[in-house]
Coordinates of C-alpha atoms in Angstrom, one line a residue:
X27 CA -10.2 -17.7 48.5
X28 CA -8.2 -14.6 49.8
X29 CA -9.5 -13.1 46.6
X30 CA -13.0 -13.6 47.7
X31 CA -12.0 -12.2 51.2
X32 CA -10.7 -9.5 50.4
X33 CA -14.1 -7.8 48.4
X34 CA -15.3 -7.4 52.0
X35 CA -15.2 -4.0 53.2
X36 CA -13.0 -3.5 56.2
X37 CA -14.0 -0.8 58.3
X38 CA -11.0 0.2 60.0
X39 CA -8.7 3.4 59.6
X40 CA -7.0 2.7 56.9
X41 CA -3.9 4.5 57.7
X42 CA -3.4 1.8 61.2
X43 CA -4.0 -1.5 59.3
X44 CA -1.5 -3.7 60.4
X45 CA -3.0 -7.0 59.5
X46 CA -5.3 -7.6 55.8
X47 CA -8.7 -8.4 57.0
X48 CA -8.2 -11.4 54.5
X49 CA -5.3 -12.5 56.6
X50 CA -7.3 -12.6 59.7
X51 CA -10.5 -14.2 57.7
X52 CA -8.0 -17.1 56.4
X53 CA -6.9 -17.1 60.0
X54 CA -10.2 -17.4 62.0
X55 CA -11.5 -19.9 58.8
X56 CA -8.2 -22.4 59.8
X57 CA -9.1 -22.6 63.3
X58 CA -13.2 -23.2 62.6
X59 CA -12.2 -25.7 60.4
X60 CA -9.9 -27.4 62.9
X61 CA -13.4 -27.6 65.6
X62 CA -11.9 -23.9 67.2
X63 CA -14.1 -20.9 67.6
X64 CA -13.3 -19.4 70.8
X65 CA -11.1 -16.2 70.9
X66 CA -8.6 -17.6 73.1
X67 CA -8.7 -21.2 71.1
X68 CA -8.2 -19.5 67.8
X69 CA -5.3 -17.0 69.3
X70 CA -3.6 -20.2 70.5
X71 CA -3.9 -21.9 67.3
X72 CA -2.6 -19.1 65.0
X73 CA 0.4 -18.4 67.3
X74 CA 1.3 -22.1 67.0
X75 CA 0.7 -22.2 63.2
X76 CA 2.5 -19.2 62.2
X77 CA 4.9 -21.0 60.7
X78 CA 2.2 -22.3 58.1
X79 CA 0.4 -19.4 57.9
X80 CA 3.5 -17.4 56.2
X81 CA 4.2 -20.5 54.2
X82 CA 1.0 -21.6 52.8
X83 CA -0.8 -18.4 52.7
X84 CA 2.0 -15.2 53.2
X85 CA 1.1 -14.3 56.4
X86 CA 3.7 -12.5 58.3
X87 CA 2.4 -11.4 61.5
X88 CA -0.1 -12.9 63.6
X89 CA -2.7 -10.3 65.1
X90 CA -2.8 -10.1 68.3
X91 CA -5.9 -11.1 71.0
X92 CA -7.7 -7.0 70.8
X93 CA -7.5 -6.4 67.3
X94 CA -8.9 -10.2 66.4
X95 CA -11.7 -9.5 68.9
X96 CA -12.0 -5.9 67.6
X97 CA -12.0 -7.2 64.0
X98 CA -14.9 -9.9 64.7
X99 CA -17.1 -7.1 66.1
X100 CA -16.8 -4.6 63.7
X101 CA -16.6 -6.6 60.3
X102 CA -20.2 -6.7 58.7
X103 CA -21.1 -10.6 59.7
X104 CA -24.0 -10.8 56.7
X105 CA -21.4 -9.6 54.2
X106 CA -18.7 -12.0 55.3
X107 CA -21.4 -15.1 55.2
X108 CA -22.6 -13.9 51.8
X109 CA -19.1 -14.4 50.4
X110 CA -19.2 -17.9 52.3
X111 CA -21.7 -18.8 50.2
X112 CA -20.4 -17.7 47.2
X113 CA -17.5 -19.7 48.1
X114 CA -19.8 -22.8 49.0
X115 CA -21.6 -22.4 45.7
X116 CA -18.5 -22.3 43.9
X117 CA -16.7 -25.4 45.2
X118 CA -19.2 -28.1 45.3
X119 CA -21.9 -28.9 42.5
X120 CA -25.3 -27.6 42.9
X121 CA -26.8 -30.6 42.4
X122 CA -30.5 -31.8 43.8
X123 CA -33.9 -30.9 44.1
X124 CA -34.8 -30.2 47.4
X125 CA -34.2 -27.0 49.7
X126 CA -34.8 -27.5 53.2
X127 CA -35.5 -24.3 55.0
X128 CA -35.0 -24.1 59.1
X129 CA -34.1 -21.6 61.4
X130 CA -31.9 -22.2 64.3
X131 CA -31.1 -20.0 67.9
X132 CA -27.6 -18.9 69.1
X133 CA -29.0 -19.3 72.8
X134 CA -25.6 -17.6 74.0
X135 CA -26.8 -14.5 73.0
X136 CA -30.0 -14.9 74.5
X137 CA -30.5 -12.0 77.2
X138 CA -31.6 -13.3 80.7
X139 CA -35.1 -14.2 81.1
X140 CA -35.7 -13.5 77.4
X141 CA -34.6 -17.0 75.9
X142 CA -36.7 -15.5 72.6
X143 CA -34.1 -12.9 72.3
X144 CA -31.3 -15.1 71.1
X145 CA -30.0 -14.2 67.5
X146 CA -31.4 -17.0 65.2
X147 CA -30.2 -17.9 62.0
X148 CA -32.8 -19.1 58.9
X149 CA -30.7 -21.0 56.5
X150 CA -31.9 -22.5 53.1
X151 CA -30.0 -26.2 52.4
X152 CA -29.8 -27.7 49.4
X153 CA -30.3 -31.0 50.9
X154 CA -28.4 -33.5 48.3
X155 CA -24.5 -31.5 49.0
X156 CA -25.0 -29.6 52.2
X157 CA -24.5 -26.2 50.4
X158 CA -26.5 -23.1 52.0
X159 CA -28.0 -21.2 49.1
X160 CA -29.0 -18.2 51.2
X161 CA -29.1 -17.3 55.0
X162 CA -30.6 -14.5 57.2
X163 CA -30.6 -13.2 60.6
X164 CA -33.5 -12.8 63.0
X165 CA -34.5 -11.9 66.4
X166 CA -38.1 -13.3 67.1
X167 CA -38.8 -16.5 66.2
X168 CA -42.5 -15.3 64.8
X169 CA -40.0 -13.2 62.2
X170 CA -39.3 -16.4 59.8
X171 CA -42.3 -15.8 58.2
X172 CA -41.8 -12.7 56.2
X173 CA -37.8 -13.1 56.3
X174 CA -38.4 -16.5 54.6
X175 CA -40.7 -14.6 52.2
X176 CA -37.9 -12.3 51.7
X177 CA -35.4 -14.9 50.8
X178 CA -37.4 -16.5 47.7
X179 CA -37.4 -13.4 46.3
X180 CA -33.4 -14.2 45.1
X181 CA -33.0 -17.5 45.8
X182 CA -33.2 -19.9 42.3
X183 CA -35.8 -22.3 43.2
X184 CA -37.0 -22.7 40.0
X185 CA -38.4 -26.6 39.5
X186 CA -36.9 -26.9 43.3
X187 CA -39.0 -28.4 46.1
X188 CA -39.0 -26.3 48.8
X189 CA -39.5 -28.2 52.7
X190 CA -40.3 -26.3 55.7
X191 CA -41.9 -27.1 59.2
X192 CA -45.7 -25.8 59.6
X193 CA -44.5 -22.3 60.6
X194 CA -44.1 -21.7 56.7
X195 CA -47.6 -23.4 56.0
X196 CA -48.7 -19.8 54.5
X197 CA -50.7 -19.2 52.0
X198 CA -48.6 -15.6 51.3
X199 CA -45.5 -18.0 51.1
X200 CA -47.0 -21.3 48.7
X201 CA -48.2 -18.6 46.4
X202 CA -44.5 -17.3 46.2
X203 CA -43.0 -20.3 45.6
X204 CA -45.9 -21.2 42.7
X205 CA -45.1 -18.0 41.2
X206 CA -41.1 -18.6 40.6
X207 CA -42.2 -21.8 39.3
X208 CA -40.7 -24.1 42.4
X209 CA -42.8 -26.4 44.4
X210 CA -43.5 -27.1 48.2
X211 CA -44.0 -29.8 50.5
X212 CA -44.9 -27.8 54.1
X213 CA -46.3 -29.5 57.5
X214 CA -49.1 -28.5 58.8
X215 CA -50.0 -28.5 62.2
X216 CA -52.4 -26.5 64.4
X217 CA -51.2 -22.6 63.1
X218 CA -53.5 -23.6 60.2
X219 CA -56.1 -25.1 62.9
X220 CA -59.2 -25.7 60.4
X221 CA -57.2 -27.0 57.8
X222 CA -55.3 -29.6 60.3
X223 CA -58.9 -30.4 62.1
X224 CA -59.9 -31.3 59.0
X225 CA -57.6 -33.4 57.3
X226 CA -56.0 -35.1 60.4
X227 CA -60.6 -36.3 60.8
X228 CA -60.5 -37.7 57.3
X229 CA -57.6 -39.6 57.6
X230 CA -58.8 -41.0 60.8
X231 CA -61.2 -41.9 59.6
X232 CA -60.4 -43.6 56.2
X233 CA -57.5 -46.1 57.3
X234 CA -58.6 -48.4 55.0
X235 CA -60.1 -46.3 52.2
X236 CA -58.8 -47.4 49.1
X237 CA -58.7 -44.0 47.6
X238 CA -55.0 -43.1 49.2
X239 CA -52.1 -44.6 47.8
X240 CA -49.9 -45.7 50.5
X241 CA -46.0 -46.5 50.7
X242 CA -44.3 -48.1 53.5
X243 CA -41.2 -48.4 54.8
X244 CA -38.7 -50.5 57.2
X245 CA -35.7 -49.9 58.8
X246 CA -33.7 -51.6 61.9
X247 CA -31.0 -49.2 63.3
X248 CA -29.4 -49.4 66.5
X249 CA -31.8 -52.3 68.0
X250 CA -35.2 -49.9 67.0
X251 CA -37.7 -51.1 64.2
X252 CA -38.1 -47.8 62.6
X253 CA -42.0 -48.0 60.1
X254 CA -42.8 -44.9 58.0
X255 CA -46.4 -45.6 56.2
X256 CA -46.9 -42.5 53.7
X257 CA -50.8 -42.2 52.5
X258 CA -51.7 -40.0 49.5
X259 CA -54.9 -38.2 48.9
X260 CA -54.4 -36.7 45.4
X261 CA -57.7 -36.7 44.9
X262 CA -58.8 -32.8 46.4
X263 CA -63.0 -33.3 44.8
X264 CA -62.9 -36.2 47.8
X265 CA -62.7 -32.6 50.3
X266 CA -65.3 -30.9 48.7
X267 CA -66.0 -30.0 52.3
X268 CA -62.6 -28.5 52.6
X269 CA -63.3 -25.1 51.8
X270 CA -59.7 -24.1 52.2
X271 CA -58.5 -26.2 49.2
X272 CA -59.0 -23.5 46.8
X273 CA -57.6 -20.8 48.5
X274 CA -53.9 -22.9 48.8
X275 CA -52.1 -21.7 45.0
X276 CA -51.4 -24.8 43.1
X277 CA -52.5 -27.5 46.4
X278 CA -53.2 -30.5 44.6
X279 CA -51.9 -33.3 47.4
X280 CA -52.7 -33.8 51.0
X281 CA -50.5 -36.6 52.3
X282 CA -49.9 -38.3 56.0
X283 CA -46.9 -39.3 57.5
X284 CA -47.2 -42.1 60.0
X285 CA -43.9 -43.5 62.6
X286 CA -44.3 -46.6 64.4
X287 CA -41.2 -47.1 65.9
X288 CA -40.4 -49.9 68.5
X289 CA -37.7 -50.4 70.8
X290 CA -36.9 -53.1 73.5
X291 CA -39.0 -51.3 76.1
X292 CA -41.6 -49.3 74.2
X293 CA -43.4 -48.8 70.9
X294 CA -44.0 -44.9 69.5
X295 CA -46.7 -43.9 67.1
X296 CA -46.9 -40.1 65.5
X297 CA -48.5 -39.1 62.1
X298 CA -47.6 -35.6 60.7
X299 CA -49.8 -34.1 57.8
X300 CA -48.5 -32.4 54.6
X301 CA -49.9 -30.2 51.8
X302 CA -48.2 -29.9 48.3
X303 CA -48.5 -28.8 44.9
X304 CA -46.7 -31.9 43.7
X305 CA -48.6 -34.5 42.0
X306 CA -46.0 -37.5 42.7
X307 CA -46.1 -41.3 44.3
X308 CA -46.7 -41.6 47.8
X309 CA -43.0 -42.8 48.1
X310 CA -41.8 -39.7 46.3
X311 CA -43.9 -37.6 48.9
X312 CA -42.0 -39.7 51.3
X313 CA -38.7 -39.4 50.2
X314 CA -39.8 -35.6 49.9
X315 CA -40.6 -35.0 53.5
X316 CA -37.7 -37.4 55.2
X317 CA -35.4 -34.8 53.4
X318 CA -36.0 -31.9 55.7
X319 CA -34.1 -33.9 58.6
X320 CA -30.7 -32.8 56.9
X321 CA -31.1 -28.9 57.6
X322 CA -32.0 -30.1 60.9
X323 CA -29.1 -32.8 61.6
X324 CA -27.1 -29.6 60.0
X325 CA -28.2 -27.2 62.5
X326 CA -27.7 -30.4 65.3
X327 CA -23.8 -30.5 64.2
X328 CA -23.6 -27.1 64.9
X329 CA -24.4 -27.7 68.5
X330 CA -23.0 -30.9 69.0
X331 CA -19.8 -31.2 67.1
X332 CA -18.9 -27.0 67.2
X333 CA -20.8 -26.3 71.0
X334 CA -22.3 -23.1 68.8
X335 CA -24.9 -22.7 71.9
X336 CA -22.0 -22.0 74.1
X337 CA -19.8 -19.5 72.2
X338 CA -19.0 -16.6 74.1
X339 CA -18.6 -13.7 71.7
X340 CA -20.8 -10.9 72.5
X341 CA -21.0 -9.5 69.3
X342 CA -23.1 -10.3 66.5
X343 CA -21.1 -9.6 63.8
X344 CA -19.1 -12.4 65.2
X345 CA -21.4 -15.1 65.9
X346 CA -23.1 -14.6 61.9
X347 CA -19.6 -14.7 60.7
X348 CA -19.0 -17.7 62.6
X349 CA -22.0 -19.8 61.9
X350 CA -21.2 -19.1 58.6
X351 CA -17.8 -20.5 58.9
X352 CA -18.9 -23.7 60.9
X353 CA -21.4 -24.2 57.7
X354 CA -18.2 -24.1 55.3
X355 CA -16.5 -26.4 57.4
X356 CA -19.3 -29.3 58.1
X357 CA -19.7 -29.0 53.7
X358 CA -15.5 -29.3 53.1
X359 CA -14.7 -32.1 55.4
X360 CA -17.6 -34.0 54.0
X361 CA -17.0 -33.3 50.5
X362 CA -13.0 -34.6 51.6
X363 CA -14.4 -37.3 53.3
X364 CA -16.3 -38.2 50.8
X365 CA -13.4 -38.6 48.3
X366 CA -10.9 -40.5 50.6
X367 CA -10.9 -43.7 50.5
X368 CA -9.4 -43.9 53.4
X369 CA -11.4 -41.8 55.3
X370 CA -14.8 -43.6 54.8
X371 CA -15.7 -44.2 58.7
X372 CA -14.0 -41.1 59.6
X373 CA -16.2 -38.8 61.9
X374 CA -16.3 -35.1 61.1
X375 CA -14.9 -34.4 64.9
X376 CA -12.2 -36.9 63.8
X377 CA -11.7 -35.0 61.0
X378 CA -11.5 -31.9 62.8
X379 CA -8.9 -32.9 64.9
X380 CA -6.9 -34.4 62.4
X381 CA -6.4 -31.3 60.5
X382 CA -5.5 -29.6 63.9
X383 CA -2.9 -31.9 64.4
X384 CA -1.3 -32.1 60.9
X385 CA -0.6 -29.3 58.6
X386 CA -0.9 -30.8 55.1
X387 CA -3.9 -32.9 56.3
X388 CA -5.6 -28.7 57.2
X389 CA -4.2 -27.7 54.0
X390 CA -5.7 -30.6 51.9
X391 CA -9.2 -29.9 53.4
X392 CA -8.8 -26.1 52.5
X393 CA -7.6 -27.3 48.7
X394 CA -11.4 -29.2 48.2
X395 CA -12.2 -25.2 47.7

């Protein structure tokens, strides 16, 4: 891991480096992992973990409070996540077939006024292990769109599904995905406003047509009756008023979403439309589209369990550096969850604290690398 650190090119003076930029990665990576990303948090951690730093890692000297801040600021934040990644990639199987792709907004770097200004993150999640195959850094949420473009231009997607809300319903972006040989399953909502008119009439209007296949779900959870009905149209020739079939590169399903949930006081309904190129079951298309909640629930742990809306670094370079390092964390203490035994209703906050209370417990997480 230090290794992998130290490829990263430090841009200090070399003649006045006190501390290795690895030292302070390994440092700032401890303190994440323990649920801390707050300068002051992280200086107060390392000073009172010195003792394990220099054991379990050679670390002489802790830096002090400027030059960690200075260091955060200056250090290129896209490098350091793409060595994240690599790490990620190398310490837990890349297994699955589903990559979920979502952006998500720092809103503590939002300017005042300007809540579109925040720094957002776009993150590609293989769904199945929690690794992130690829990330990138944006500044208008209308930007996805070509950065997302961008992205499948190296990321292996090949036989992959790729899921995505109805801001990536793009022609431009299907045909990309068709031509590395990976498949999509994208919502669609009103940015493709024909399209959706059209569908969302049809399947209004044929509830009982016996030409979609139809899957249904039912779940109790926490006193709600959760139903999920999937309906398939496979079948494109039944659209031949759909002029926009053909111009979609390898569309060949059109499929409906449909939650009924009821509680003790009310009863929801929502239906949510999808295209694909995949010609699979209407429980496959199911399973398919309820996948794209784990990018989300990711990017939810972020805020939730790490407060990444309310970090307080000004710089940018620090806040990419640290989303990448809350990423690294949520995938280790799940994968070391995972394999305890006697950790099975452990919370990752639990988890978290845990390893800030107790060296070895830190040092076992940090050994799942």
């Amino acid at each position: 891991m230090q290794e992998k650190f130290e490829i990263i090119e430090d841009p200090r003076h070399q003649g006045y480096i006190k501390h290795k930029l690895s030292d302070i990665l390994v440092i700032v990576m401890c303190a994440v992992l323990c649920g801390l990303d707050e300068l002051c948090d992280i200086m107060t951690f390392a000073e009172n973990k010195a003792k394990f730093f220099k054991e379990k890692f050679g670390i002489e000297k802790i830096p002090s409070k400027p030059t960690m801040s200075r260091v955060l600021s200056i250090i290129d934040g896209e490098q350091v996540g793409k060595v994240i990644i690599s790490i990620m990639k190398e310490s837990v199987e890349q297994s699955g077939e589903v990559i979920a792709v979502d952006g998500k907004a720092i809103r503590s770097t939002s300017q005042p006024n300007h809540p579109h200004s925040a720094l957002q993150i776009i993150t590609a999640y293989l769904t199945e292990n929690g690794v992130v195959l690829g990330q990138e850094k944006i500044h208008e949420k209308t930007n996805e769109i070509p950065v997302f473009q961008q992205m499948l231009s190296y990321l292996n997607i090949n036989d992959k599904t790729i899921t995505a809300d109805a801001m990536h319903c793009q022609k431009e972006t299907c045909a990309k995905i068709i031509e590395k040989q990976g498949n999509y399953v994208f919502g669609l909502k009103e940015n493709q406003k024909t399209m959706y008119e059209n569908i969302d009439l049809y399947f209004q209007s044929s509830i009982t047509n016996s030409e979609l296949e139809t899957f249904t779900t039912t779940e109790k959870n926490g006193g709600r009756i959760e139903k999920r009905i999937c309906r398939k149209l496979s079948d494109l020739s039944c659209l031949s008023w759909l002029d926009q079939r053909t111009a979609w590169s390898g569309l060949k399903t059109v499929f409906s979403v449909t939650r009924i949930v009821k509680s003790k006081d009310k009863t929801t309904e929502e239906t949510s439309y999808y295209i694909s190129n995949l010609d699979v079951s209407a429980k496959e298309l199911l399973f398919l589209s309820r996948e794209h909640w784990k990018v989300e629930s990711m990017h939810w742990m972020l805020d939730v369990v790490f407060s990444e809306d309310n970090c307080s670094f000004l710089n940018e370079n620090a806040h990419i550096t640290l989303n990448s390092f809350r990423k690294l964390a949520l995938l280790l203490h799940k994968k070391y969850l995972s394999s305890s035994s006697k950790s099975k209703k452990v919370s990752v906050k639990k988890s978290m604290l845990n390893c800030l209370l107790n060296d070895s417990t830190l040092f076992e997480l940090i050994s799942c690398i």
